[in-house]
Short mmCIF file of C-alpha atoms in Angstrom, two decimals:
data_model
loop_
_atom_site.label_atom_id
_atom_site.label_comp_id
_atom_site.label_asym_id
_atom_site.label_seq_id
_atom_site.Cartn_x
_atom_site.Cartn_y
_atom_site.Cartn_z
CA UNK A 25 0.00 0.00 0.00
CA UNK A 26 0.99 4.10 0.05
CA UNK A 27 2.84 5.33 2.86
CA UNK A 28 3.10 8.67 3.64
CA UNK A 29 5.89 10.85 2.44
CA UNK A 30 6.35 13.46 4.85
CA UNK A 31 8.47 16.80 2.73
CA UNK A 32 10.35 19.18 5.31
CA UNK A 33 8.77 17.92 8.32
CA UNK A 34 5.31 18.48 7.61
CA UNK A 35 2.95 15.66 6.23
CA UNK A 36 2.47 15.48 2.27
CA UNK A 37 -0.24 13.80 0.38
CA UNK A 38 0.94 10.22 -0.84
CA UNK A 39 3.32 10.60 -3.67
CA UNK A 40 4.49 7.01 -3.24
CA UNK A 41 3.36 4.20 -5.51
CA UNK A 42 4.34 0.63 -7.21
CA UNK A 43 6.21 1.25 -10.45
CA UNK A 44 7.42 -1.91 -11.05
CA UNK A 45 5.37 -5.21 -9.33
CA UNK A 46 6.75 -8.99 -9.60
CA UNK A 47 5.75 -11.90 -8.50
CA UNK A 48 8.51 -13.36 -7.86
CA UNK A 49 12.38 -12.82 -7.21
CA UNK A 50 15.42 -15.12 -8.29
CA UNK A 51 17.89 -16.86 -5.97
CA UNK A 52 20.97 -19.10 -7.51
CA UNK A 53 18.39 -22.47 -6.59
CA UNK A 54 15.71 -21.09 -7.53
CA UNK A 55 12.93 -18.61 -7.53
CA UNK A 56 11.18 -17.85 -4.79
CA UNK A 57 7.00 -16.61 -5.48
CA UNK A 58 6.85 -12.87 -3.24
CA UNK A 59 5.14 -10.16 -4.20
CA UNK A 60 8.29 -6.93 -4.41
CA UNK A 61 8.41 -4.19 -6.16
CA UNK A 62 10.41 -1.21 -6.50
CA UNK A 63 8.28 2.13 -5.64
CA UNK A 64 8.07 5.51 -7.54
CA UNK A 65 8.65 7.70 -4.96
CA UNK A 66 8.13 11.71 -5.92
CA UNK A 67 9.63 14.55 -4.21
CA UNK A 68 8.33 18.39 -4.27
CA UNK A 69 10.77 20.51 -4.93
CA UNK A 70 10.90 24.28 -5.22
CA UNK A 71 11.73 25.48 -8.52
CA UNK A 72 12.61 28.60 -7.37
CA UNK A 73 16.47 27.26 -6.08
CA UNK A 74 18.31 25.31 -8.76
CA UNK A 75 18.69 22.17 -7.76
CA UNK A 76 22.45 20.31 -7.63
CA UNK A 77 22.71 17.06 -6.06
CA UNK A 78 20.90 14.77 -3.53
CA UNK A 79 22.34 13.30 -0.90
CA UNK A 80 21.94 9.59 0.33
CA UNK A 81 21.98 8.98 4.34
CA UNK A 82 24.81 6.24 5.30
CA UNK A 83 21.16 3.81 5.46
CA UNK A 84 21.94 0.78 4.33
CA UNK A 85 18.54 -1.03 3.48
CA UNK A 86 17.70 1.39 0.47
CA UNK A 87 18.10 0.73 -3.15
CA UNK A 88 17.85 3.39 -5.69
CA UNK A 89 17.92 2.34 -9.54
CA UNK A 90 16.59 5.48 -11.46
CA UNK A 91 16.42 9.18 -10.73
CA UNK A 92 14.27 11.69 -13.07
CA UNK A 93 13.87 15.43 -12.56
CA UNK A 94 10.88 17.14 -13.88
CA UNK A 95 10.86 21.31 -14.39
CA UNK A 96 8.11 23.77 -14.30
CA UNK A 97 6.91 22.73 -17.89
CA UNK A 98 6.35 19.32 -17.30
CA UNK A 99 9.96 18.30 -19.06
CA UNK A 100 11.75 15.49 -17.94
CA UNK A 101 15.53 15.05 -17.38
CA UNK A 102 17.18 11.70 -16.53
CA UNK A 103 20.02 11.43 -14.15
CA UNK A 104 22.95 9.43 -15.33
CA UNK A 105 23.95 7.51 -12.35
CA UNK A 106 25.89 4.99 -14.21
CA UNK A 107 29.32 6.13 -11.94
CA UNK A 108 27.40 5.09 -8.67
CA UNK A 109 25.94 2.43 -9.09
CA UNK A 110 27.46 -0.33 -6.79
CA UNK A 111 25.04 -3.28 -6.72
CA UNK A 112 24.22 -6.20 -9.56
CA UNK A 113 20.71 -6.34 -8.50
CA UNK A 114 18.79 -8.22 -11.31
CA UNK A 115 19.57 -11.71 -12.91
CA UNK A 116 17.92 -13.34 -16.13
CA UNK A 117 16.31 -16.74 -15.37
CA UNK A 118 19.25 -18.57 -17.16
CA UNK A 119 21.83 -17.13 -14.52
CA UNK A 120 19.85 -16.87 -11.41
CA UNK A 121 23.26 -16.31 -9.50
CA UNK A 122 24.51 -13.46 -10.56
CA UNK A 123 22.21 -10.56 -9.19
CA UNK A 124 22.93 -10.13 -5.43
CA UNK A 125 20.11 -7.11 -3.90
CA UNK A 126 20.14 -7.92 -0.42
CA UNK A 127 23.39 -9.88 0.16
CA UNK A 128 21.73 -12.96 0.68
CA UNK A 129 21.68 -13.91 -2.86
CA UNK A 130 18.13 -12.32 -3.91
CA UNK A 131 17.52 -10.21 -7.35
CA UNK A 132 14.76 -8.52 -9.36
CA UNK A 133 14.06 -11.43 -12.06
CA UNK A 134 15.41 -9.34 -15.41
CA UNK A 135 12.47 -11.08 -17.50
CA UNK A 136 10.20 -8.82 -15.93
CA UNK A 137 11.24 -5.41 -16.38
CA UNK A 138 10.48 -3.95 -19.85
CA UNK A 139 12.46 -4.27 -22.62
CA UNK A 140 13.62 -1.33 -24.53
CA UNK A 141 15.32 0.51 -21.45
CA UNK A 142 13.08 2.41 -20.23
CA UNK A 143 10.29 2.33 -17.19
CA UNK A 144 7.08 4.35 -17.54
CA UNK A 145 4.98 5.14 -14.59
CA UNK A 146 1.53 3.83 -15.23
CA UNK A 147 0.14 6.36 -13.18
CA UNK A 148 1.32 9.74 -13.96
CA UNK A 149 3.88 8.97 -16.81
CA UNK A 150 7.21 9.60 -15.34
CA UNK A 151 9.68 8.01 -17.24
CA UNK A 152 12.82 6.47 -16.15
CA UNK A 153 16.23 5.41 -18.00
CA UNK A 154 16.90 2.04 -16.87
CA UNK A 155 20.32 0.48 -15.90
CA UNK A 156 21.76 -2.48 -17.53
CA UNK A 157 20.16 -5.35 -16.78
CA UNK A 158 22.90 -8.12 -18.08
CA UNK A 159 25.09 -10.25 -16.38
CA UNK A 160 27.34 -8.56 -14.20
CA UNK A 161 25.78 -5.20 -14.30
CA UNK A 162 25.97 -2.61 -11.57
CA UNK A 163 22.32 -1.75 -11.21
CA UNK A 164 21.39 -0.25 -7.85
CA UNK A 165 23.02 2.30 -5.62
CA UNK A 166 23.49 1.02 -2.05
CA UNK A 167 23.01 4.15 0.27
CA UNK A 168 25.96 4.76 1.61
CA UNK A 169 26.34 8.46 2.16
CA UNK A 170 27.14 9.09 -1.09
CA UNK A 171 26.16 12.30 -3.36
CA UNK A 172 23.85 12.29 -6.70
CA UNK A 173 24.95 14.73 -8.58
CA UNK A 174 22.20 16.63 -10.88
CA UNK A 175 22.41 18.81 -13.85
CA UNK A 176 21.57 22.31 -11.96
CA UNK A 177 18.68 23.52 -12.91
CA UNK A 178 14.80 24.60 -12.05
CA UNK A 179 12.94 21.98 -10.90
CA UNK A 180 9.58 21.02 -9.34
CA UNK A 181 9.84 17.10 -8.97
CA UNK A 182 12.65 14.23 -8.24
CA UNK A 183 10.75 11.12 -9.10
CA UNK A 184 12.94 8.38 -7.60
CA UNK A 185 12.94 4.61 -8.80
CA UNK A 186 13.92 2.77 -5.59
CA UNK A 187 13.39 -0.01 -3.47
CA UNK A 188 14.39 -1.63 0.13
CA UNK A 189 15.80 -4.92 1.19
CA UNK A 190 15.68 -6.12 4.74
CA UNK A 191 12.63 -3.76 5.91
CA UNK A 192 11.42 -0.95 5.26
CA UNK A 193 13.21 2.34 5.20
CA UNK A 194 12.44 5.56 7.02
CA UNK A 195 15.33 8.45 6.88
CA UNK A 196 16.46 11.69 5.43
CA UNK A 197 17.96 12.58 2.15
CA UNK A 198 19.18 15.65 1.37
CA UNK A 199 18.64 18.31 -1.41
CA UNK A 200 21.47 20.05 -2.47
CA UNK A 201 21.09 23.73 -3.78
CA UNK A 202 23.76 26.04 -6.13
CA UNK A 203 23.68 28.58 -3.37
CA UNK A 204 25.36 26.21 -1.27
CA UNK A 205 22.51 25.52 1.11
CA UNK A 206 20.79 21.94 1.79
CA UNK A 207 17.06 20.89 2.73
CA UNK A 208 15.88 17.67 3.93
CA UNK A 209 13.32 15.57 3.12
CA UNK A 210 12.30 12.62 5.39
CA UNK A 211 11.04 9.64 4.05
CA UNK A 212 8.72 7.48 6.03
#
């Protein structure tokens, strides 16, 4: 179901949702039948401060895969986040061993994400440049207090692709401005 996204302290309306749903998730034996997903999660931005990086907490549980800004207009811009990414998260069904998500062996089964690169957001149409999904690929970004950069700029929304192993996560990231100033953003 939602949860709540609460922006600088005070409670927002949900602007959480499944992007992504599977049944089911591979381990090197075997598949095992769970419902997962990885979650669209939207931030609110204001448009009026350019924008320059976000800033992951030292949280280990979270997985982020995709990051898309969208301005004033509506216009999307994809991060490139191919530099961070430090987790082989996915596996095809003929190499169920080599995706490791959670460090106990478990990946996204590669057969179910769409083909062509790219994740829309049945809801509100958000689209998302996805990773490599081959053997061997680094997929995810482990949080580990690292920084996103973004191209400054204007925006309104941060539409994160992202997902948790191990429980659910509840922290702080934090937006980074060009005037040198930071605001958080807790997510619940």
């Amino acid at each position: 179901g939602d949860r709540e996204l609460m922006v600088y302290g005070e409670p927002a309306e949900p602007l959480e949702h499944v992007a992504l749903a599977m049944d089911h998730r591979h381990y090197p034996d075997g598949d095992q039948i769970i419902n997962n997903h990885i979650q669209h999660v939207t931030l609110e931005l204001d448009a009026a401060r350019a924008l320059t990086g976000l800033a992951l907490p030292g949280e280990s549980r979270p997985r982020l895969m995709a990051v898309t800004l969208e301005d004033e207009a509506g216009v999307q811009t994809t991060v490139e986040l191919s530099g961070l990414y430090n987790v082989d998260g996915v596996s095809y069904d003929a190499n169920r061993g080599d995706g490791n998500l959670d460090g106990g062996g478990a990946a996204f089964a590669a057969e179910l994400f769409p083909t062509g690169g790219e994740l829309v957001c049945p809801i509100d149409a958000t689209r998302w440049a996805l990773p490599g999904l081959e053997d061997g690929t680094l997929n995810f970004i482990r949080f580990q207090g690292q920084t996103v950069p973004v191209p400054q700029g204007n925006y309104r929304r941060m539409h994160l692709l992202i997902t948790s192993v191990m429980g659910d996560f509840a922290g702080t990231v934090t937006l980074l401005y060009a005037a040198g100033d930071s605001s958080e953003v807790t997510l619940t």
